[in-house]
Short mmCIF file of C-alpha atoms in Angstrom, two decimals:
data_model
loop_
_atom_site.label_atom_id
_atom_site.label_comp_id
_atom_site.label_asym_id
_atom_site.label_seq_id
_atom_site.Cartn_x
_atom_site.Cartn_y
_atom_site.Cartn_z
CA UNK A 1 0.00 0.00 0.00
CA UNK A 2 0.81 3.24 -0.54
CA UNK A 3 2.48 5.72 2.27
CA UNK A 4 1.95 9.45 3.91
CA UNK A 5 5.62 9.48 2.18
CA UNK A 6 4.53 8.92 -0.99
CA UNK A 7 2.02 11.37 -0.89
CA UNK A 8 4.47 13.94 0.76
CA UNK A 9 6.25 13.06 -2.72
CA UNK A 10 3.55 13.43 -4.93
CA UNK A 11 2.62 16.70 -3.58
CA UNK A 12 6.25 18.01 -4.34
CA UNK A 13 6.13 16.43 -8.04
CA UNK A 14 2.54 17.83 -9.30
CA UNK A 15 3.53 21.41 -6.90
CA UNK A 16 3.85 23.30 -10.47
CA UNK A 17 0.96 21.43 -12.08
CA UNK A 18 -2.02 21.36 -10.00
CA UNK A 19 -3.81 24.08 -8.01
CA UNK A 20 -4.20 24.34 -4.43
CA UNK A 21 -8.24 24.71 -4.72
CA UNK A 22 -10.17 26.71 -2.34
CA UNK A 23 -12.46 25.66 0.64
CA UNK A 24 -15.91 26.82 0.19
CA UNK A 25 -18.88 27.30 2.62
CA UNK A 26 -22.60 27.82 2.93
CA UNK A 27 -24.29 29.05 5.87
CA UNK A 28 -28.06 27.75 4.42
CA UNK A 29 -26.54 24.20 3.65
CA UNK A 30 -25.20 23.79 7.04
CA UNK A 31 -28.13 24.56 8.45
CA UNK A 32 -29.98 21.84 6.21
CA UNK A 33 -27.00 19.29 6.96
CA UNK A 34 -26.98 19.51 10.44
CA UNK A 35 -22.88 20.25 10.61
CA UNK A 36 -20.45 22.66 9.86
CA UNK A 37 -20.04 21.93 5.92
CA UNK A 38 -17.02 22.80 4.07
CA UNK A 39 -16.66 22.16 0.58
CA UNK A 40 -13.03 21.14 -0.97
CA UNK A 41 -13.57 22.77 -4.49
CA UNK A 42 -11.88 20.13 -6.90
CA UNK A 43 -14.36 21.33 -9.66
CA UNK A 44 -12.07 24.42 -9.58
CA UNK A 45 -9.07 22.19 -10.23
CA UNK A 46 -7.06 22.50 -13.35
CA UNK A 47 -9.32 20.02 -16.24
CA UNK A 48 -12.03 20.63 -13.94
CA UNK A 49 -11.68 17.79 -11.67
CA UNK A 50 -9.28 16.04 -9.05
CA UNK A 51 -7.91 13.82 -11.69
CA UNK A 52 -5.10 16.23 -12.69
CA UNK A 53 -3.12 15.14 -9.20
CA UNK A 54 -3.10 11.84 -10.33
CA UNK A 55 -2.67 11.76 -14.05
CA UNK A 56 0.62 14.43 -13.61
CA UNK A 57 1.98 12.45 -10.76
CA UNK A 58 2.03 9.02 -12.94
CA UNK A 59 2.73 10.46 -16.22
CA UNK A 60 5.59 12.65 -15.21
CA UNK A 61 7.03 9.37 -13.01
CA UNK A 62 6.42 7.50 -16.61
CA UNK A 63 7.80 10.14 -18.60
CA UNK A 64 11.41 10.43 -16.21
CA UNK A 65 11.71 6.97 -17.34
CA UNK A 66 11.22 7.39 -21.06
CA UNK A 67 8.08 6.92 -22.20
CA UNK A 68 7.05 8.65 -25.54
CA UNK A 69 3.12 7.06 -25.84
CA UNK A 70 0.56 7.09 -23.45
CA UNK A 71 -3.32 5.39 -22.65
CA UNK A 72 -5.90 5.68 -20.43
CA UNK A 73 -9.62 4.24 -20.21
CA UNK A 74 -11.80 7.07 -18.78
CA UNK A 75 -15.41 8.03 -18.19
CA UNK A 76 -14.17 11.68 -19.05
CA UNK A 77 -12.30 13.32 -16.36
CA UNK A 78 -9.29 11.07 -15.88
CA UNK A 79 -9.13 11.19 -19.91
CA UNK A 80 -9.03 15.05 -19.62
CA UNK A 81 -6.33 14.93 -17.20
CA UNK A 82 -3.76 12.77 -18.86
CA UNK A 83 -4.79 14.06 -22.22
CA UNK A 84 -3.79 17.89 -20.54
CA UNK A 85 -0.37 16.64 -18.91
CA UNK A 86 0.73 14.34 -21.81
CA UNK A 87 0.17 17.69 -24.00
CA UNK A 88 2.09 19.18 -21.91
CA UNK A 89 4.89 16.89 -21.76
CA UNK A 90 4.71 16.59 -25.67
CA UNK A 91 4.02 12.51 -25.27
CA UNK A 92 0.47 11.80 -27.65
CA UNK A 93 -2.14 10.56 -25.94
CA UNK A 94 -5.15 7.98 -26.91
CA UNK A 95 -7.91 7.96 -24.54
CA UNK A 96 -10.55 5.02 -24.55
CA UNK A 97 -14.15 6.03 -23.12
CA UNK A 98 -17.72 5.00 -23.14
CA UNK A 99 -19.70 5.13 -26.41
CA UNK A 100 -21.88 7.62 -24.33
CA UNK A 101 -19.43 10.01 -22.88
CA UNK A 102 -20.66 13.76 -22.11
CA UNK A 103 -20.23 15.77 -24.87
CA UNK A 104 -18.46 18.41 -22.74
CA UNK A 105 -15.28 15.72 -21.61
CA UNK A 106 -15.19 14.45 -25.38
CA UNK A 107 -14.60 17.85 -26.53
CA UNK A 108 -11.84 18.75 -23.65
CA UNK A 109 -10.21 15.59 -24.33
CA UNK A 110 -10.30 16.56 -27.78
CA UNK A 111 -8.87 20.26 -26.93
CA UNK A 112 -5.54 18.64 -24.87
CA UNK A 113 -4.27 17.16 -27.98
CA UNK A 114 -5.90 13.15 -27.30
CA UNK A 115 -7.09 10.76 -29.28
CA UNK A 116 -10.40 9.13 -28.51
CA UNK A 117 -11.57 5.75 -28.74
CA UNK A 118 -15.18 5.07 -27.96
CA UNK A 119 -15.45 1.01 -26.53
CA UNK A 120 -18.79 -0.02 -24.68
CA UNK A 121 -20.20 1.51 -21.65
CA UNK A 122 -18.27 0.23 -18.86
CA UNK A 123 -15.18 0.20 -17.10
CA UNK A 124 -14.58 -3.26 -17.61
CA UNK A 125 -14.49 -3.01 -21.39
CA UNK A 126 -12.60 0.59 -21.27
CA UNK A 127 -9.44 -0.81 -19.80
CA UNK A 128 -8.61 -4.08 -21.36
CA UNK A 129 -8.98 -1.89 -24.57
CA UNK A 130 -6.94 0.83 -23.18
CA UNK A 131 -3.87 -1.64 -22.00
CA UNK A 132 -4.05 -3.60 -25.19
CA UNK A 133 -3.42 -0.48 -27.09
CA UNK A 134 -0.21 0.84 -24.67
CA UNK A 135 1.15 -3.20 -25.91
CA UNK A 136 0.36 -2.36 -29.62
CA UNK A 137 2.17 0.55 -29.44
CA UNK A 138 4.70 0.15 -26.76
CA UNK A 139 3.32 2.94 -24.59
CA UNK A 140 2.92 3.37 -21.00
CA UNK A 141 -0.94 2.85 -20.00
CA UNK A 142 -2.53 5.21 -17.29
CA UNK A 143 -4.78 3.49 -14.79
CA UNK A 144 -7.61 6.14 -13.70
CA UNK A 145 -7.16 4.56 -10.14
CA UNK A 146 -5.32 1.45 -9.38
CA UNK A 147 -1.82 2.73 -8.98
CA UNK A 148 0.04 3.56 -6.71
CA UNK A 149 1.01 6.77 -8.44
CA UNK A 150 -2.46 7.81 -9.34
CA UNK A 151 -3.76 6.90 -5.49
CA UNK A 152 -1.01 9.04 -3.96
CA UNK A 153 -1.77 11.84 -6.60
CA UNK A 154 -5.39 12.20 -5.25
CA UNK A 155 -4.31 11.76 -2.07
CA UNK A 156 -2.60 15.59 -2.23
CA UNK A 157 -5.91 16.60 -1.49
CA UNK A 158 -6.13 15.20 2.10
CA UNK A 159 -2.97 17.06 2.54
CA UNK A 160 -4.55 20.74 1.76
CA UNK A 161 -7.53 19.76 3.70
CA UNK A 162 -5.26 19.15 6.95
CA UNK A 163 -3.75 22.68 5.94
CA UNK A 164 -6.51 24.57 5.32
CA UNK A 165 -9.26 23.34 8.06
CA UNK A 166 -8.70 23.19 11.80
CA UNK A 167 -9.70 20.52 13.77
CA UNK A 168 -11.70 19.23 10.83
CA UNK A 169 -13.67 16.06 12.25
CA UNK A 170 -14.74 14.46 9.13
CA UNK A 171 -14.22 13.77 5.48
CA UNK A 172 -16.77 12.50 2.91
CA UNK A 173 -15.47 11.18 0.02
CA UNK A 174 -17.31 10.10 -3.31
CA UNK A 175 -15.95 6.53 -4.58
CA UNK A 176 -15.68 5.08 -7.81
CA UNK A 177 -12.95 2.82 -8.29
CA UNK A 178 -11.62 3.80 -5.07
CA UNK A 179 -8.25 5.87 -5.92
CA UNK A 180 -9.44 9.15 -4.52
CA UNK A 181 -10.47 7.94 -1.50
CA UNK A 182 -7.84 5.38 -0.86
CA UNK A 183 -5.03 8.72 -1.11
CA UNK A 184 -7.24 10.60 0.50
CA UNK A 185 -7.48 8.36 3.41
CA UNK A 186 -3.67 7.81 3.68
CA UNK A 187 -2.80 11.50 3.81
CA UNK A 188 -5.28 11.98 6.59
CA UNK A 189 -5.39 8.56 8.54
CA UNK A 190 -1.47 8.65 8.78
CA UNK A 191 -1.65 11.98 10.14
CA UNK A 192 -4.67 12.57 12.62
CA UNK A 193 -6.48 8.99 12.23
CA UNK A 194 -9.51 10.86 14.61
CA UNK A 195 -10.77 12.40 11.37
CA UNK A 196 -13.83 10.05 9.99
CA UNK A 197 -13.48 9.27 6.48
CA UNK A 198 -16.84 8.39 5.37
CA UNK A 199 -17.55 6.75 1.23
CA UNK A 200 -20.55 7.89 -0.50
CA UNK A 201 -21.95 5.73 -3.38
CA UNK A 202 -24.73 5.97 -6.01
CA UNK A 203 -27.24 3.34 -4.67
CA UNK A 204 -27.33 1.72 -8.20
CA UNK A 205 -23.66 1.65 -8.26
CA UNK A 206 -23.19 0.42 -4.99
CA UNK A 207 -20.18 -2.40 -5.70
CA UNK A 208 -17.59 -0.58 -3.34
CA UNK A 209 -20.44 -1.02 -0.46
CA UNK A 210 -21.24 -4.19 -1.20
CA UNK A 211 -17.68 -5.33 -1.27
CA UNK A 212 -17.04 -3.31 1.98
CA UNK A 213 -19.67 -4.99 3.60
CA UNK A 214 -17.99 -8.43 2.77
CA UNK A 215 -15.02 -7.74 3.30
CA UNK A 216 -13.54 -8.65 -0.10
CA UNK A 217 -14.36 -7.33 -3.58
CA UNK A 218 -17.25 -7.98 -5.02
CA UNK A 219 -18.53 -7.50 -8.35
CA UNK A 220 -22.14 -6.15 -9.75
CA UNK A 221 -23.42 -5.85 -13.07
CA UNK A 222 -23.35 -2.83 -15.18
CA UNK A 223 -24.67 0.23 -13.82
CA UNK A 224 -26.79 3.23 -14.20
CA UNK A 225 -26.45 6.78 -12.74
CA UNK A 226 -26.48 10.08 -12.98
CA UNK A 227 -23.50 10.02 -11.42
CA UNK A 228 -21.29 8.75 -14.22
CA UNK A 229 -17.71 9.19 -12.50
CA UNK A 230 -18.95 6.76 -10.15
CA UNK A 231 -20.08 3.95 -12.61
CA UNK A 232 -17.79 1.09 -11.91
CA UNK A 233 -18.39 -2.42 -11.24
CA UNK A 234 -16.35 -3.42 -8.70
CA UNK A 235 -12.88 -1.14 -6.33
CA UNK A 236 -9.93 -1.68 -7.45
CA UNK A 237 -7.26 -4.61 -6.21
CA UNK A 238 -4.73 -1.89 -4.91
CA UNK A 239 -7.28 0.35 -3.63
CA UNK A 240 -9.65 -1.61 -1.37
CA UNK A 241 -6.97 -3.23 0.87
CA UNK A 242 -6.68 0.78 1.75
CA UNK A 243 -10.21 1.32 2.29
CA UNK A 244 -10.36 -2.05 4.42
CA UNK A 245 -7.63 -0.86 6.89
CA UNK A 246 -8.69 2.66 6.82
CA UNK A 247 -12.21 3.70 5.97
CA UNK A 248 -14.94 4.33 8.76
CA UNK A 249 -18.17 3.92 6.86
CA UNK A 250 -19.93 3.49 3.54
CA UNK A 251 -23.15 5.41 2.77
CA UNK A 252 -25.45 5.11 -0.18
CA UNK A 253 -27.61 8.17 -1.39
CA UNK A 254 -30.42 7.62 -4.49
CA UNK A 255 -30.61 9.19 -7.73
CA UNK A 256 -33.19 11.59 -6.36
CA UNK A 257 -30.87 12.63 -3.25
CA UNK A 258 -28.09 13.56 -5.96
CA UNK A 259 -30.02 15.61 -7.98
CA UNK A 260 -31.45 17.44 -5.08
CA UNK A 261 -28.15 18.09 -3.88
CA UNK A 262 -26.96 19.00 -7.34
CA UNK A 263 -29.84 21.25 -7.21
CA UNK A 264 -29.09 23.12 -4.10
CA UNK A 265 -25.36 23.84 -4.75
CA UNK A 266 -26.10 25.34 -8.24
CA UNK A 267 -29.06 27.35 -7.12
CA UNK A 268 -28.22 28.48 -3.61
CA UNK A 269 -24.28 28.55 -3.73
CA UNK A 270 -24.28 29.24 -7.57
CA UNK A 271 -21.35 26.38 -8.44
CA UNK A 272 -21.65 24.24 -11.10
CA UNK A 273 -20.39 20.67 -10.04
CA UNK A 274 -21.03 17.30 -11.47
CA UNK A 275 -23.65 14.59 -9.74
CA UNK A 276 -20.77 12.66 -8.81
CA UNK A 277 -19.51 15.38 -6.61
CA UNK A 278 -22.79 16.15 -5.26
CA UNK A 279 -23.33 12.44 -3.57
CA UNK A 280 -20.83 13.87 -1.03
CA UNK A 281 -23.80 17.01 -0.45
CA UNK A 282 -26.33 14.36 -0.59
CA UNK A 283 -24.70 12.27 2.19
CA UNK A 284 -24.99 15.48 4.37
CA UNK A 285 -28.16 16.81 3.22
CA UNK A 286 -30.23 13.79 3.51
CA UNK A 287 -29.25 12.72 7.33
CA UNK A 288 -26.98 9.72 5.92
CA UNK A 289 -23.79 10.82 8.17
CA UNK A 290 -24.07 9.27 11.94
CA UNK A 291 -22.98 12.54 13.65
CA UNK A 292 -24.18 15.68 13.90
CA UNK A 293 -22.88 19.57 14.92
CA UNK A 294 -19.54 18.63 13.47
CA UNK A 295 -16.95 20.19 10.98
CA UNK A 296 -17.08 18.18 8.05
CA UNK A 297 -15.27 18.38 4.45
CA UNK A 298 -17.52 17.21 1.64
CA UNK A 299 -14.96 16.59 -1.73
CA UNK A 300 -16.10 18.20 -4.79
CA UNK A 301 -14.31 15.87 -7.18
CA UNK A 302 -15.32 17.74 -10.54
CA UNK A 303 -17.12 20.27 -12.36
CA UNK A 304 -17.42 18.91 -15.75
CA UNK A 305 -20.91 19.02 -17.29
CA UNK A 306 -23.00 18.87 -20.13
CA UNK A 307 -24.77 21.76 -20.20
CA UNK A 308 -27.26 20.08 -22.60
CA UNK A 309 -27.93 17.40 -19.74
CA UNK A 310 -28.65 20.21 -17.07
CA UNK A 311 -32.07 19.94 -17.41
CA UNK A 312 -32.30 16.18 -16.51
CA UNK A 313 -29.99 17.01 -12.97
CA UNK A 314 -31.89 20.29 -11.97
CA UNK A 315 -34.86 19.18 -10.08
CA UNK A 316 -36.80 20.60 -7.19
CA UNK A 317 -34.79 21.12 -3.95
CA UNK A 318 -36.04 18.32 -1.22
CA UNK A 319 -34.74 18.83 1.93
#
């Protein structure tokens, strides 16, 4: 597993890269939640998500030791990323994502320079593709989580969190195939292991939950959300030993819950972040964390929409 060293390291390598982004509050959602809610404001990261930290920390690692051709499977955001930093490091790029990416993250992959592939709809026929491409071609393929590169990339944000919030008592986290949390979870476990790190799922993409619950991974069929960062089938092999040493709790908010809390941070706080981020608000809003009165961290892990698709998020506010 991976160490508070190694994301101590990472932190140093992506320094020139990534932004440190800012900590945003509400007074009306904290009210609503119960707690003192802070948001960590990844959708105001460079490529408009978290994935940057990540993507520079393993591509520049896989550049120093000469690669010239890069992959990645993506849903969009990881895509974005190691499109940007290969750019940047003048290495080509293909990117393999779902035949029903947002239109938005096809188009910024498109503007860093990277090739797309379209395969299927899940993860589990993105990667193979993606890995049997970096083969072809004798490139270096990108994982979007289960490395130990990418997981101490995201974990960078734990770090900042520590720095920027006193006596912060908890942490939600959204989880897809694990890597944010997993770095997430090392920075701040290895540090102050009082701070609750709480999961938050999609209920119809609930493998991470289900696997938590039996205490190995476990896979479930395709899935379907709104929350399409989140669609995986099953945590990764790297990052769930993490989660099983480390993580607190799992919580599972609905469809309806997301785009409530999607809702409410667009029309009250006047950000525009994806659903994915806004399980973390739905967690909070919808009384699924098992404290209350407490300062808590919610991760906003992107802010890359369709703006076609708006309409279908944006409903009325329940709370």
């Amino acid at each position: 597993m991976i160490s508070l060293i190694d994301v101590q390291a990472a932190r140093e390598r992506i320094a020139d890269i990534t932004y440190v982004t800012p900590i945003l509050k509400s007074k009306q959602l904290s009210e609503v939640c119960g707690n003192q809610i802070f948001l960590k404001s990844e959708h105001l990261q460079k490529t408009g998500s978290f994935k940057i930290r990540g993507a520079a920390n393993k591509v520049i690692q896989s550049v120093q030791e000469g690669a010239k051709y890069v992959t990645a499977a993506s849903s969009g955001n990881h895509g974005q990323a190691v499109a940007y930093i290969a750019d940047k490091y003048n290495v080509p790029a293909t990117i393999v994502v779902p035949e029903d990416i947002s239109f938005c993250k096809e188009n910024a992959i498109k503007g860093y320079n990277g090739q797309i592939e379209k395969c299927g709809t899940t993860s589990a026929e993105r990667l193979p593709r993606a890995k049997e491409i970096a083969i072809k071609e004798y490139g270096v393929y990108i994982p979007p989580y289960d490395d130990p590169f990418i997981m101490a990339g995201q974990g960078t944000i734990g770090l900042e969190i520590l720095e920027q919030i006193e006596d912060v008592d908890a942490v939600i986290v959204p989880i897809g195939g694990g890597g944010l949390i997993s770095g997430i979870l090392t920075a701040i476990k290895e540090t102050n292991p009082k701070i609750k790190i709480i999961g938050v799922e999609p209920d119809t993409a609930n493998d991470t939950f289900i696997s938590f619950q039996n205490k190995k991974i476990t896979s479930i069929p395709g899935t379907v959300t709104i929350a399409d960062g989140l669609r995986t089938i099953q945590p990764g092999d790297l990052t769930f030993p993490v989660l099983m040493k480390y993580l607190d709790d799992i919580v599972l908010v609905s469809e309806d819950e997301i785009r409530s809390a999607f809702s409410f941070v667009m029309e009250r706080m006047k950000q525009l972040i994806e659903p994915s981020s806004a399980t973390t608000i739905a967690a909070a809003m919808f009384n699924k964390l098992p404290f209350q009165g407490k300062k808590v961290v919610t991760v906003i892990s992107g802010g890359n929409v369709d703006l076609g698709k708006i309409s279908k998020f944006n409903v009325e506010i329940q709370i």
